mmCIF file of C-alpha atoms in Angstrom:
data_model
loop_
_atom_site.group_PDB
_atom_site.id
_atom_site.type_symbol
_atom_site.label_atom_id
_atom_site.label_comp_id
_atom_site.label_asym_id
_atom_site.label_seq_id
_atom_site.Cartn_x
_atom_site.Cartn_y
_atom_site.Cartn_z
ATOM 1 C CA UNK O 66 -56.269 -10.154 -184.365
ATOM 2 C CA UNK O 67 -56.319 -7.183 -181.975
ATOM 3 C CA UNK O 68 -53.781 -6.633 -179.222
ATOM 4 C CA UNK O 69 -55.813 -8.477 -176.590
ATOM 5 C CA UNK O 70 -56.119 -11.414 -178.960
ATOM 6 C CA UNK O 71 -52.364 -11.369 -179.483
ATOM 7 C CA UNK O 72 -51.744 -11.395 -175.742
ATOM 8 C CA UNK O 73 -54.120 -14.313 -175.339
ATOM 9 C CA UNK O 74 -52.357 -16.219 -178.117
ATOM 10 C CA UNK O 75 -48.980 -15.552 -176.508
ATOM 11 C CA UNK O 76 -50.222 -16.815 -173.144
ATOM 12 C CA UNK O 77 -51.024 -20.189 -174.731
ATOM 13 C CA UNK O 78 -47.866 -20.364 -176.875
ATOM 14 C CA UNK O 79 -45.914 -23.534 -175.968
ATOM 15 C CA UNK O 80 -42.655 -21.879 -177.091
ATOM 16 C CA UNK O 81 -43.328 -18.667 -175.202
ATOM 17 C CA UNK O 82 -41.517 -19.674 -172.019
ATOM 18 C CA UNK O 83 -38.216 -19.627 -173.900
ATOM 19 C CA UNK O 84 -38.552 -15.860 -174.289
ATOM 20 C CA UNK O 85 -37.487 -15.390 -170.661
ATOM 21 C CA UNK O 86 -34.155 -17.058 -171.444
ATOM 22 C CA UNK O 87 -33.221 -14.417 -174.019
ATOM 23 C CA UNK O 88 -31.512 -11.100 -173.297
ATOM 24 C CA UNK O 89 -33.174 -8.184 -175.088
ATOM 25 C CA UNK O 90 -32.980 -4.491 -174.190
ATOM 26 C CA UNK O 91 -36.102 -3.110 -172.526
ATOM 27 C CA UNK O 92 -38.667 -1.860 -175.005
ATOM 28 C CA UNK O 93 -37.023 -3.429 -178.066
ATOM 29 C CA UNK O 94 -39.057 -5.463 -180.529
ATOM 30 C CA UNK O 95 -36.473 -7.617 -182.261
ATOM 31 C CA UNK O 96 -37.434 -8.652 -185.796
ATOM 32 C CA UNK O 97 -33.958 -9.258 -187.201
ATOM 33 C CA UNK O 98 -33.254 -12.814 -186.113
ATOM 34 C CA UNK O 99 -32.824 -13.651 -189.798
ATOM 35 C CA UNK O 100 -29.603 -11.588 -189.666
ATOM 36 C CA UNK O 101 -28.385 -12.138 -186.103
ATOM 37 C CA UNK O 102 -30.107 -14.010 -183.318
ATOM 38 C CA UNK O 103 -30.212 -12.348 -179.884
ATOM 39 C CA UNK O 104 -28.042 -13.235 -176.907
ATOM 40 C CA UNK O 105 -29.264 -15.980 -174.571
ATOM 41 C CA UNK O 106 -28.508 -15.498 -170.881
ATOM 42 C CA UNK O 107 -27.089 -19.031 -170.751
ATOM 43 C CA UNK O 108 -24.698 -18.248 -173.604
ATOM 44 C CA UNK O 109 -23.216 -15.305 -171.730
ATOM 45 C CA UNK O 110 -22.823 -17.455 -168.614
ATOM 46 C CA UNK O 111 -21.217 -20.274 -170.586
ATOM 47 C CA UNK O 112 -18.678 -17.947 -172.217
ATOM 48 C CA UNK O 113 -17.664 -16.607 -168.820
ATOM 49 C CA UNK O 114 -17.147 -20.199 -167.641
ATOM 50 C CA UNK O 115 -15.003 -21.076 -170.652
ATOM 51 C CA UNK O 116 -12.881 -17.946 -170.340
ATOM 52 C CA UNK O 117 -12.414 -17.821 -166.571
ATOM 53 C CA UNK O 118 -12.451 -21.486 -165.587
ATOM 54 C CA UNK O 119 -11.489 -23.597 -168.592
ATOM 55 C CA UNK O 120 -9.066 -21.261 -170.366
ATOM 56 C CA UNK O 121 -8.062 -19.254 -167.296
ATOM 57 C CA UNK O 122 -7.570 -22.168 -164.882
ATOM 58 C CA UNK O 123 -7.448 -25.325 -166.965
ATOM 59 C CA UNK O 124 -5.327 -23.834 -169.739
ATOM 60 C CA UNK O 125 -4.330 -26.376 -172.397
ATOM 61 C CA UNK O 126 -5.676 -29.309 -170.364
ATOM 62 C CA UNK O 127 -9.212 -28.108 -171.108
ATOM 63 C CA UNK O 128 -8.955 -29.665 -174.547
ATOM 64 C CA UNK O 129 -9.325 -33.065 -172.896
ATOM 65 C CA UNK O 130 -12.346 -34.605 -171.157
ATOM 66 C CA UNK O 131 -12.040 -34.507 -167.386
ATOM 67 C CA UNK O 132 -14.087 -34.510 -164.215
ATOM 68 C CA UNK O 133 -14.726 -30.791 -164.756
ATOM 69 C CA UNK O 134 -16.155 -31.088 -168.262
ATOM 70 C CA UNK O 135 -16.394 -32.965 -171.546
ATOM 71 C CA UNK O 136 -13.434 -31.158 -173.112
ATOM 72 C CA UNK O 137 -13.016 -28.803 -176.021
ATOM 73 C CA UNK O 138 -11.873 -31.433 -178.501
ATOM 74 C CA UNK O 139 -15.385 -32.871 -178.727
ATOM 75 C CA UNK O 140 -17.117 -29.549 -179.342
ATOM 76 C CA UNK O 141 -17.613 -29.978 -183.133
ATOM 77 C CA UNK O 142 -19.286 -33.352 -182.627
ATOM 78 C CA UNK O 143 -21.498 -32.191 -179.776
ATOM 79 C CA UNK O 144 -22.641 -29.154 -181.735
ATOM 80 C CA UNK O 145 -23.309 -31.334 -184.792
ATOM 81 C CA UNK O 146 -25.597 -33.475 -182.640
ATOM 82 C CA UNK O 147 -27.474 -30.350 -181.543
ATOM 83 C CA UNK O 148 -27.939 -29.136 -185.114
ATOM 84 C CA UNK O 149 -28.970 -32.519 -186.543
ATOM 85 C CA UNK O 150 -32.672 -32.448 -185.505
ATOM 86 C CA UNK O 151 -33.044 -28.990 -187.025
ATOM 87 C CA UNK O 152 -31.999 -30.070 -190.489
ATOM 88 C CA UNK O 153 -33.377 -33.616 -190.587
ATOM 89 C CA UNK O 154 -29.978 -35.321 -190.501
ATOM 90 C CA UNK O 155 -27.776 -37.554 -188.366
ATOM 91 C CA UNK O 156 -24.900 -36.107 -186.387
ATOM 92 C CA UNK O 157 -22.229 -38.028 -188.306
ATOM 93 C CA UNK O 158 -23.459 -36.382 -191.519
ATOM 94 C CA UNK O 159 -22.601 -32.916 -190.182
ATOM 95 C CA UNK O 160 -19.275 -31.108 -189.841
ATOM 96 C CA UNK O 161 -19.274 -27.866 -187.849
ATOM 97 C CA UNK O 162 -16.448 -25.564 -188.891
ATOM 98 C CA UNK O 163 -15.494 -22.408 -190.752
ATOM 99 C CA UNK O 164 -17.962 -19.992 -192.346
ATOM 100 C CA UNK O 165 -20.864 -20.784 -194.646
ATOM 101 C CA UNK O 166 -18.843 -19.521 -197.610
ATOM 102 C CA UNK O 167 -15.878 -21.788 -196.863
ATOM 103 C CA UNK O 168 -18.176 -24.759 -196.329
ATOM 104 C CA UNK O 169 -19.987 -24.028 -199.577
ATOM 105 C CA UNK O 170 -16.652 -24.040 -201.393
ATOM 106 C CA UNK O 171 -15.867 -27.432 -199.884
ATOM 107 C CA UNK O 172 -19.337 -28.809 -200.693
ATOM 108 C CA UNK O 173 -19.310 -27.598 -204.297
ATOM 109 C CA UNK O 174 -15.804 -28.928 -204.815
ATOM 110 C CA UNK O 175 -16.892 -32.312 -203.490
ATOM 111 C CA UNK O 176 -19.959 -32.314 -205.743
ATOM 112 C CA UNK O 177 -17.908 -31.410 -208.803
ATOM 113 C CA UNK O 178 -15.474 -34.227 -208.050
ATOM 114 C CA UNK O 179 -18.417 -36.622 -207.871
ATOM 115 C CA UNK O 180 -19.545 -35.483 -211.330
ATOM 116 C CA UNK O 181 -16.196 -35.051 -213.138
ATOM 117 C CA UNK O 182 -17.639 -35.324 -216.663
ATOM 118 C CA UNK O 183 -20.066 -32.395 -216.235
ATOM 119 C CA UNK O 184 -19.018 -28.768 -216.365
ATOM 120 C CA UNK O 185 -21.928 -26.595 -215.139
ATOM 121 C CA UNK O 186 -22.657 -25.343 -211.635
ATOM 122 C CA UNK O 187 -26.295 -24.193 -211.848
ATOM 123 C CA UNK O 188 -27.797 -21.555 -209.583
ATOM 124 C CA UNK O 189 -30.461 -18.846 -209.704
ATOM 125 C CA UNK O 190 -30.566 -15.052 -209.788
ATOM 126 C CA UNK O 191 -32.118 -14.926 -206.314
ATOM 127 C CA UNK O 192 -29.225 -16.681 -204.619
ATOM 128 C CA UNK O 193 -27.231 -14.934 -201.918
ATOM 129 C CA UNK O 194 -24.458 -13.094 -203.794
ATOM 130 C CA UNK O 195 -21.567 -14.650 -201.894
ATOM 131 C CA UNK O 196 -22.792 -18.128 -202.879
ATOM 132 C CA UNK O 197 -22.454 -17.140 -206.522
ATOM 133 C CA UNK O 198 -19.040 -15.593 -205.837
ATOM 134 C CA UNK O 199 -17.856 -18.818 -204.197
ATOM 135 C CA UNK O 200 -19.111 -20.909 -207.108
ATOM 136 C CA UNK O 201 -17.358 -18.558 -209.523
ATOM 137 C CA UNK O 202 -14.095 -18.780 -207.630
ATOM 138 C CA UNK O 203 -14.242 -22.568 -207.678
ATOM 139 C CA UNK O 204 -15.008 -22.586 -211.409
ATOM 140 C CA UNK O 205 -11.990 -20.348 -212.064
ATOM 141 C CA UNK O 206 -9.774 -22.568 -209.934
ATOM 142 C CA UNK O 207 -10.880 -25.750 -211.687
ATOM 143 C CA UNK O 208 -10.602 -24.083 -215.081
ATOM 144 C CA UNK O 209 -13.085 -26.308 -216.880
ATOM 145 C CA UNK O 210 -16.298 -25.341 -215.044
ATOM 146 C CA UNK O 211 -18.963 -22.728 -215.690
ATOM 147 C CA UNK O 212 -21.392 -21.064 -213.292
ATOM 148 C CA UNK O 213 -24.770 -20.691 -214.950
ATOM 149 C CA UNK O 214 -27.183 -18.219 -213.308
ATOM 150 C CA UNK O 215 -30.814 -18.515 -214.420
ATOM 151 C CA UNK O 216 -34.148 -16.927 -213.402
ATOM 152 C CA UNK O 217 -35.268 -18.406 -210.111
ATOM 153 C CA UNK O 218 -38.573 -19.751 -211.404
ATOM 154 C CA UNK O 219 -36.872 -21.429 -214.372
ATOM 155 C CA UNK O 220 -34.279 -23.485 -212.513
ATOM 156 C CA UNK O 221 -35.816 -26.867 -213.304
ATOM 157 C CA UNK O 222 -35.935 -26.008 -217.016
ATOM 158 C CA UNK O 223 -32.145 -25.622 -217.095
ATOM 159 C CA UNK O 224 -31.274 -28.984 -215.572
ATOM 160 C CA UNK O 225 -29.641 -30.883 -218.413
ATOM 161 C CA UNK O 226 -26.900 -33.476 -218.826
ATOM 162 C CA UNK O 227 -24.185 -30.811 -218.613
ATOM 163 C CA UNK O 228 -25.105 -29.802 -215.035
ATOM 164 C CA UNK O 229 -22.868 -31.274 -212.338
ATOM 165 C CA UNK O 230 -24.496 -29.592 -209.371
ATOM 166 C CA UNK O 231 -27.523 -27.471 -208.572
ATOM 167 C CA UNK O 232 -26.863 -25.063 -205.714
ATOM 168 C CA UNK O 233 -29.588 -22.859 -204.247
ATOM 169 C CA UNK O 234 -30.459 -21.036 -201.045
ATOM 170 C CA UNK O 235 -33.622 -22.568 -199.591
ATOM 171 C CA UNK O 236 -35.166 -19.201 -198.596
ATOM 172 C CA UNK O 237 -34.514 -16.066 -200.648
ATOM 173 C CA UNK O 238 -32.745 -13.582 -198.370
ATOM 174 C CA UNK O 239 -34.466 -10.636 -200.082
ATOM 175 C CA UNK O 240 -38.086 -11.695 -200.449
ATOM 176 C CA UNK O 241 -38.424 -14.669 -198.123
ATOM 177 C CA UNK O 242 -39.649 -16.884 -200.969
ATOM 178 C CA UNK O 243 -39.027 -20.574 -200.295
ATOM 179 C CA UNK O 244 -37.946 -23.128 -202.884
ATOM 180 C CA UNK O 245 -39.632 -26.524 -203.022
ATOM 181 C CA UNK O 246 -36.390 -28.211 -202.047
ATOM 182 C CA UNK O 247 -37.654 -31.751 -202.335
ATOM 183 C CA UNK O 248 -39.016 -31.264 -205.843
ATOM 184 C CA UNK O 249 -35.904 -29.456 -207.096
ATOM 185 C CA UNK O 250 -33.602 -32.081 -205.578
ATOM 186 C CA UNK O 251 -35.572 -34.799 -207.382
ATOM 187 C CA UNK O 252 -35.344 -32.815 -210.619
ATOM 188 C CA UNK O 253 -31.572 -32.475 -210.176
ATOM 189 C CA UNK O 254 -31.223 -36.203 -209.574
ATOM 190 C CA UNK O 255 -33.412 -37.009 -212.577
ATOM 191 C CA UNK O 256 -30.945 -34.984 -214.663
ATOM 192 C CA UNK O 257 -27.973 -36.804 -213.124
ATOM 193 C CA UNK O 258 -26.844 -33.798 -211.071
ATOM 194 C CA UNK O 259 -26.255 -33.366 -207.347
ATOM 195 C CA UNK O 260 -28.077 -30.852 -205.137
ATOM 196 C CA UNK O 261 -26.314 -28.576 -202.646
ATOM 197 C CA UNK O 262 -28.545 -26.437 -200.414
ATOM 198 C CA UNK O 263 -27.751 -23.308 -198.413
ATOM 199 C CA UNK O 264 -29.980 -23.408 -195.319
ATOM 200 C CA UNK O 265 -28.816 -20.163 -193.721
ATOM 201 C CA UNK O 266 -32.262 -18.559 -193.793
ATOM 202 C CA UNK O 267 -34.113 -21.731 -192.793
ATOM 203 C CA UNK O 268 -32.326 -23.604 -190.026
ATOM 204 C CA UNK O 269 -33.889 -23.021 -186.640
ATOM 205 C CA UNK O 270 -37.148 -21.543 -187.929
ATOM 206 C CA UNK O 271 -38.407 -24.069 -190.477
ATOM 207 C CA UNK O 272 -38.871 -27.832 -190.419
ATOM 208 C CA UNK O 273 -35.938 -28.604 -192.733
ATOM 209 C CA UNK O 274 -35.644 -32.312 -193.574
ATOM 210 C CA UNK O 275 -32.580 -33.147 -195.673
ATOM 211 C CA UNK O 276 -33.277 -36.874 -195.488
ATOM 212 C CA UNK O 277 -36.791 -36.411 -196.840
ATOM 213 C CA UNK O 278 -35.485 -34.106 -199.580
ATOM 214 C CA UNK O 279 -32.790 -36.688 -200.432
ATOM 215 C CA UNK O 280 -30.285 -33.810 -200.549
ATOM 216 C CA UNK O 281 -26.663 -34.594 -201.344
ATOM 217 C CA UNK O 282 -24.876 -31.806 -199.483
ATOM 218 C CA UNK O 283 -25.924 -28.699 -197.613
ATOM 219 C CA UNK O 284 -24.433 -25.792 -195.699
ATOM 220 C CA UNK O 285 -25.781 -23.176 -193.353
ATOM 221 C CA UNK O 286 -24.921 -20.580 -190.761
ATOM 222 C CA UNK O 287 -25.749 -20.759 -187.058
ATOM 223 C CA UNK O 288 -25.855 -17.106 -186.032
ATOM 224 C CA UNK O 289 -29.308 -16.358 -187.433
ATOM 225 C CA UNK O 290 -32.245 -18.391 -186.136
ATOM 226 C CA UNK O 291 -29.979 -20.713 -184.102
ATOM 227 C CA UNK O 292 -28.715 -17.719 -182.053
ATOM 228 C CA UNK O 293 -25.097 -18.903 -182.009
ATOM 229 C CA UNK O 294 -23.617 -15.408 -181.886
ATOM 230 C CA UNK O 295 -21.933 -13.136 -184.454
ATOM 231 C CA UNK O 296 -19.710 -15.128 -186.777
ATOM 232 C CA UNK O 297 -20.590 -18.456 -185.141
ATOM 233 C CA UNK O 298 -19.205 -21.514 -186.983
ATOM 234 C CA UNK O 299 -21.258 -22.820 -189.872
ATOM 235 C CA UNK O 300 -22.175 -26.415 -190.704
ATOM 236 C CA UNK O 301 -21.747 -28.705 -193.693
ATOM 237 C CA UNK O 302 -23.956 -31.742 -194.348
ATOM 238 C CA UNK O 303 -22.857 -34.751 -196.405
ATOM 239 C CA UNK O 304 -25.442 -37.451 -197.096
ATOM 240 C CA UNK O 305 -24.368 -40.842 -195.816
ATOM 241 C CA UNK O 306 -24.355 -42.341 -199.298
ATOM 242 C CA UNK O 307 -21.425 -40.084 -200.208
ATOM 243 C CA UNK O 308 -19.298 -40.665 -197.108
ATOM 244 C CA UNK O 309 -16.868 -43.025 -198.804
ATOM 245 C CA UNK O 310 -16.550 -40.944 -201.974
ATOM 246 C CA UNK O 311 -16.917 -37.269 -201.095
ATOM 247 C CA UNK O 312 -13.671 -35.416 -200.469
ATOM 248 C CA UNK O 313 -12.680 -31.921 -199.463
ATOM 249 C CA UNK O 314 -9.977 -29.747 -201.031
ATOM 250 C CA UNK O 315 -9.132 -28.399 -197.546
ATOM 251 C CA UNK O 316 -7.421 -31.300 -195.825
ATOM 252 C CA UNK O 317 -6.702 -30.215 -192.277
ATOM 253 C CA UNK O 318 -5.602 -32.078 -189.194
ATOM 254 C CA UNK O 319 -9.032 -32.128 -187.534
ATOM 255 C CA UNK O 320 -10.356 -33.841 -190.663
ATOM 256 C CA UNK O 321 -7.731 -36.569 -190.301
ATOM 257 C CA UNK O 322 -8.705 -40.039 -189.133
ATOM 258 C CA UNK O 323 -6.160 -39.727 -186.300
ATOM 259 C CA UNK O 324 -5.518 -36.004 -185.814
ATOM 260 C CA UNK O 325 -3.242 -36.420 -182.813
ATOM 261 C CA UNK O 326 -1.052 -39.060 -184.417
ATOM 262 C CA UNK O 327 0.537 -36.258 -186.490
ATOM 263 C CA UNK O 328 1.003 -38.636 -189.410
ATOM 264 C CA UNK O 329 2.763 -37.352 -192.505
ATOM 265 C CA UNK O 330 0.128 -38.766 -194.855
ATOM 266 C CA UNK O 331 -3.447 -37.466 -194.846
ATOM 267 C CA UNK O 332 -6.082 -40.086 -194.103
ATOM 268 C CA UNK O 333 -9.649 -38.744 -194.133
ATOM 269 C CA UNK O 334 -11.834 -39.245 -191.086
ATOM 270 C CA UNK O 335 -15.032 -41.229 -191.348
ATOM 271 C CA UNK O 336 -18.279 -39.519 -192.235
ATOM 272 C CA UNK O 337 -18.643 -35.770 -192.498
ATOM 273 C CA UNK O 338 -15.779 -35.256 -190.034
ATOM 274 C CA UNK O 339 -13.392 -35.364 -192.982
ATOM 275 C CA UNK O 340 -14.746 -31.911 -193.881
ATOM 276 C CA UNK O 341 -13.336 -30.484 -190.667
ATOM 277 C CA UNK O 342 -9.970 -28.813 -191.146
ATOM 278 C CA UNK O 343 -8.236 -26.443 -188.728
ATOM 279 C CA UNK O 344 -8.354 -26.095 -184.961
ATOM 280 C CA UNK O 345 -11.949 -25.546 -183.768
ATOM 281 C CA UNK O 346 -12.831 -22.019 -182.541
ATOM 282 C CA UNK O 347 -13.577 -22.931 -178.937
ATOM 283 C CA UNK O 348 -15.237 -19.727 -177.746
ATOM 284 C CA UNK O 349 -17.639 -19.595 -180.693
ATOM 285 C CA UNK O 350 -18.430 -23.292 -180.505
ATOM 286 C CA UNK O 351 -19.059 -23.129 -176.764
ATOM 287 C CA UNK O 352 -21.499 -20.237 -177.270
ATOM 288 C CA UNK O 353 -23.281 -22.135 -180.024
ATOM 289 C CA UNK O 354 -23.464 -25.312 -177.941
ATOM 290 C CA UNK O 355 -25.119 -23.383 -175.105
ATOM 291 C CA UNK O 356 -27.644 -21.794 -177.470
ATOM 292 C CA UNK O 357 -28.543 -25.182 -178.946
ATOM 293 C CA UNK O 358 -29.116 -26.657 -175.486
ATOM 294 C CA UNK O 359 -32.060 -24.290 -175.067
ATOM 295 C CA UNK O 360 -33.721 -25.905 -178.091
ATOM 296 C CA UNK O 361 -33.721 -29.423 -176.707
ATOM 297 C CA UNK O 362 -37.290 -30.713 -176.661
ATOM 298 C CA UNK O 363 -38.556 -28.186 -179.214
ATOM 299 C CA UNK O 364 -39.929 -29.624 -182.424
ATOM 300 C CA UNK O 365 -38.871 -27.967 -185.686
ATOM 301 C CA UNK O 366 -42.438 -28.587 -186.865
ATOM 302 C CA UNK O 367 -43.764 -26.578 -183.913
ATOM 303 C CA UNK O 368 -41.228 -23.821 -184.589
ATOM 304 C CA UNK O 369 -42.314 -23.565 -188.220
ATOM 305 C CA UNK O 370 -45.986 -23.530 -187.201
ATOM 306 C CA UNK O 371 -45.340 -20.553 -184.927
ATOM 307 C CA UNK O 372 -43.288 -18.783 -187.600
ATOM 308 C CA UNK O 373 -46.172 -19.306 -190.002
ATOM 309 C CA UNK O 374 -48.637 -17.813 -187.511
ATOM 310 C CA UNK O 375 -46.415 -14.781 -186.916
ATOM 311 C CA UNK O 376 -45.833 -14.075 -190.604
ATOM 312 C CA UNK O 377 -49.534 -14.543 -191.354
ATOM 313 C CA UNK O 378 -50.389 -12.094 -188.593
ATOM 314 C CA UNK O 379 -47.808 -9.553 -189.751
ATOM 315 C CA UNK O 380 -49.105 -9.580 -193.334
ATOM 316 C CA UNK O 381 -52.705 -9.278 -192.140
ATOM 317 C CA UNK O 382 -51.848 -6.336 -189.881
ATOM 318 C CA UNK O 383 -49.882 -4.617 -192.672
ATOM 319 C CA UNK O 384 -52.866 -4.998 -194.998
ATOM 320 C CA UNK O 385 -55.211 -3.614 -192.365
ATOM 321 C CA UNK O 386 -53.135 -0.700 -191.091
ATOM 322 C CA UNK O 387 -50.902 0.557 -193.887
ATOM 323 C CA UNK O 388 -53.494 1.124 -196.586
ATOM 324 C CA UNK O 389 -51.257 0.277 -199.527
ATOM 325 C CA UNK O 390 -48.315 2.443 -198.412
ATOM 326 C CA UNK O 391 -46.018 -0.561 -198.732
ATOM 327 C CA UNK O 392 -46.019 -3.600 -201.000
ATOM 328 C CA UNK O 393 -45.811 -7.078 -199.501
ATOM 329 C CA UNK O 394 -43.258 -8.831 -201.732
ATOM 330 C CA UNK O 395 -43.068 -12.057 -199.707
ATOM 331 C CA UNK O 396 -45.399 -14.826 -200.934
ATOM 332 C CA UNK O 397 -48.744 -14.779 -199.171
ATOM 333 C CA UNK O 398 -49.050 -18.546 -199.314
ATOM 334 C CA UNK O 399 -47.225 -19.654 -196.139
ATOM 335 C CA UNK O 400 -45.983 -22.826 -197.820
ATOM 336 C CA UNK O 401 -44.046 -20.618 -200.242
ATOM 337 C CA UNK O 402 -42.221 -18.476 -197.676
ATOM 338 C CA UNK O 403 -39.746 -18.733 -194.861
ATOM 339 C CA UNK O 404 -39.881 -17.021 -191.470
ATOM 340 C CA UNK O 405 -39.509 -13.490 -192.803
ATOM 341 C CA UNK O 406 -41.650 -10.880 -194.525
ATOM 342 C CA UNK O 407 -40.274 -8.203 -196.826
ATOM 343 C CA UNK O 408 -42.067 -4.982 -197.654
ATOM 344 C CA UNK O 409 -41.231 -2.632 -200.515
ATOM 345 C CA UNK O 410 -40.988 1.092 -199.847
ATOM 346 C CA UNK O 411 -39.148 3.674 -201.913
ATOM 347 C CA UNK O 412 -37.284 4.955 -198.856
ATOM 348 C CA UNK O 413 -36.667 1.617 -197.150
ATOM 349 C CA UNK O 414 -33.306 2.518 -195.565
ATOM 350 C CA UNK O 415 -34.657 5.717 -194.004
ATOM 351 C CA UNK O 416 -37.864 4.044 -192.838
ATOM 352 C CA UNK O 417 -35.895 1.263 -191.159
ATOM 353 C CA UNK O 418 -33.629 3.808 -189.494
ATOM 354 C CA UNK O 419 -36.690 5.548 -188.045
ATOM 355 C CA UNK O 420 -38.114 2.210 -186.880
ATOM 356 C CA UNK O 421 -34.887 1.218 -185.130
ATOM 357 C CA UNK O 422 -34.814 4.604 -183.391
ATOM 358 C CA UNK O 423 -38.277 3.735 -182.015
ATOM 359 C CA UNK O 424 -37.247 0.285 -180.820
ATOM 360 C CA UNK O 425 -38.437 -1.882 -183.726
ATOM 361 C CA UNK O 426 -35.321 -3.591 -185.068
ATOM 362 C CA UNK O 427 -35.458 -5.068 -188.547
ATOM 363 C CA UNK O 428 -33.208 -4.376 -191.501
ATOM 364 C CA UNK O 429 -33.301 -3.356 -195.153
ATOM 365 C CA UNK O 430 -31.870 -4.599 -198.406
ATOM 366 C CA UNK O 431 -31.107 -2.233 -201.269
ATOM 367 C CA UNK O 432 -32.707 -0.663 -203.023
ATOM 368 C CA UNK O 433 -36.157 -0.677 -201.439
ATOM 369 C CA UNK O 434 -36.871 -3.647 -199.170
ATOM 370 C CA UNK O 435 -37.723 -3.608 -195.482
ATOM 371 C CA UNK O 436 -37.017 -7.049 -193.968
ATOM 372 C CA UNK O 437 -38.604 -8.446 -190.832
ATOM 373 C CA UNK O 438 -37.590 -11.821 -189.401
ATOM 374 C CA UNK O 439 -39.829 -13.820 -187.066
ATOM 375 C CA UNK O 440 -37.666 -16.114 -184.994
ATOM 376 C CA UNK O 441 -40.169 -18.441 -183.331
ATOM 377 C CA UNK O 442 -38.300 -18.599 -180.017
ATOM 378 C CA UNK O 443 -37.990 -14.831 -179.757
ATOM 379 C CA UNK O 444 -40.983 -13.090 -181.316
ATOM 380 C CA UNK O 445 -44.480 -12.926 -179.819
ATOM 381 C CA UNK O 446 -47.778 -12.121 -181.465
ATOM 382 C CA UNK O 447 -48.003 -8.910 -179.431
ATOM 383 C CA UNK O 448 -44.597 -7.865 -180.835
ATOM 384 C CA UNK O 449 -46.003 -8.247 -184.351
ATOM 385 C CA UNK O 450 -49.029 -6.140 -183.486
ATOM 386 C CA UNK O 451 -46.967 -3.390 -181.856
ATOM 387 C CA UNK O 452 -44.321 -3.339 -184.595
ATOM 388 C CA UNK O 453 -46.934 -2.702 -187.288
ATOM 389 C CA UNK O 454 -48.429 0.087 -185.177
ATOM 390 C CA UNK O 455 -45.019 1.768 -184.953
ATOM 391 C CA UNK O 456 -44.475 1.315 -188.695
ATOM 392 C CA UNK O 457 -47.877 2.840 -189.396
ATOM 393 C CA UNK O 458 -47.001 5.867 -187.249
ATOM 394 C CA UNK O 459 -43.605 6.307 -188.943
ATOM 395 C CA UNK O 460 -45.250 6.292 -192.363
ATOM 396 C CA UNK O 461 -48.215 8.458 -191.327
ATOM 397 C CA UNK O 462 -45.988 11.181 -189.890
ATOM 398 C CA UNK O 463 -43.201 10.814 -192.488
ATOM 399 C CA UNK O 464 -40.840 10.415 -189.529
ATOM 400 C CA UNK O 465 -38.273 8.851 -191.838
ATOM 401 C CA UNK O 466 -37.958 12.066 -193.906
ATOM 402 C CA UNK O 467 -35.134 13.693 -191.947
ATOM 403 C CA UNK O 468 -31.441 14.069 -192.641
ATOM 404 C CA UNK O 469 -30.477 11.632 -189.868
ATOM 405 C CA UNK O 470 -32.511 8.859 -191.484
ATOM 406 C CA UNK O 471 -31.624 9.424 -195.130
ATOM 407 C CA UNK O 472 -28.139 7.936 -194.908
ATOM 408 C CA UNK O 473 -28.253 4.157 -195.379
ATOM 409 C CA UNK O 474 -27.209 2.032 -192.421
ATOM 410 C CA UNK O 475 -24.684 -0.747 -192.702
ATOM 411 C CA UNK O 476 -26.446 -4.103 -193.067
ATOM 412 C CA UNK O 477 -25.138 -7.645 -192.714
#
């Protein structure tokens, strides 16, 4: 597709109107929504309201519902309701709190308690490193558990009667390869194990459906494709069938059945709310709530269809323009990938530095991967076309081969 064709496609894009709601610097092509979503104008406005009016004027009374607003105390539940359609769940199956790592610890602990006679936490060698660290820390704490890391394409072969829980990240953060979550969840269940999914690189860009997968528990961040802002609170999903049995090792007052009764004895709240713990981070939750409001009426299926079109187009343009100078490491079959494409280049960090200097913002992962994320509410077909043209120019002129670009940039 040439540039005119891309512009024509963008003009007919049903999600395209949302682009005007997003704050991006002039001339920037933002292809890093798989690390941090951009700022929405409404989010900035909402934060000013919370700071100046609710905190500044209402002070502590802003926790409570009033004529001026629904109150801070209900923020976790309202945000859970906004996330629910994007992961194929019901709001009372979702707790919004803490970071993804903390929520994963809680989810894995709950899963291990539900399978007390099994000792193995199974994961793969493509998982996000912190997920493996968290599993290892839990295993050390419990004392009788083992984390078993296996090749990613051999996961199903290692599901045996010693495995308590299978925990995987749905989309590989390096390559963009997507697991068949439904099939692997069924395989885990057939082996008597539970399945815990990390949806950090899926939620907001793909049509995730935890009910259809029959997943047991899941976690995910909200600052990537959901645009909740840096460090926005994560979510934890608990399937309804486990609500009466699943328990968290972090028993905090917001997870209590009656948090404002200040009872001496802990009584878990109903549903996933028992996985809440400390006081909710109001500013972060308010920003996330505002970002989610802009997604109302958007179908996750439509979002995934656009992400598929953008990644298809990017791979086709790379093939056509870069003449083998980079290797596409992301699966070419769109059903096998998420909303990102990774390219291999020996000098990936320096190339990305040169791209960012020219207004094309992606990121890299050591040692040699260039990563490009295609958030369906942010990226246009014309952005894909223009980004590949800039990449082609950087490689053709060896613009990356300077001292200022050789030092690796910090990546998150």
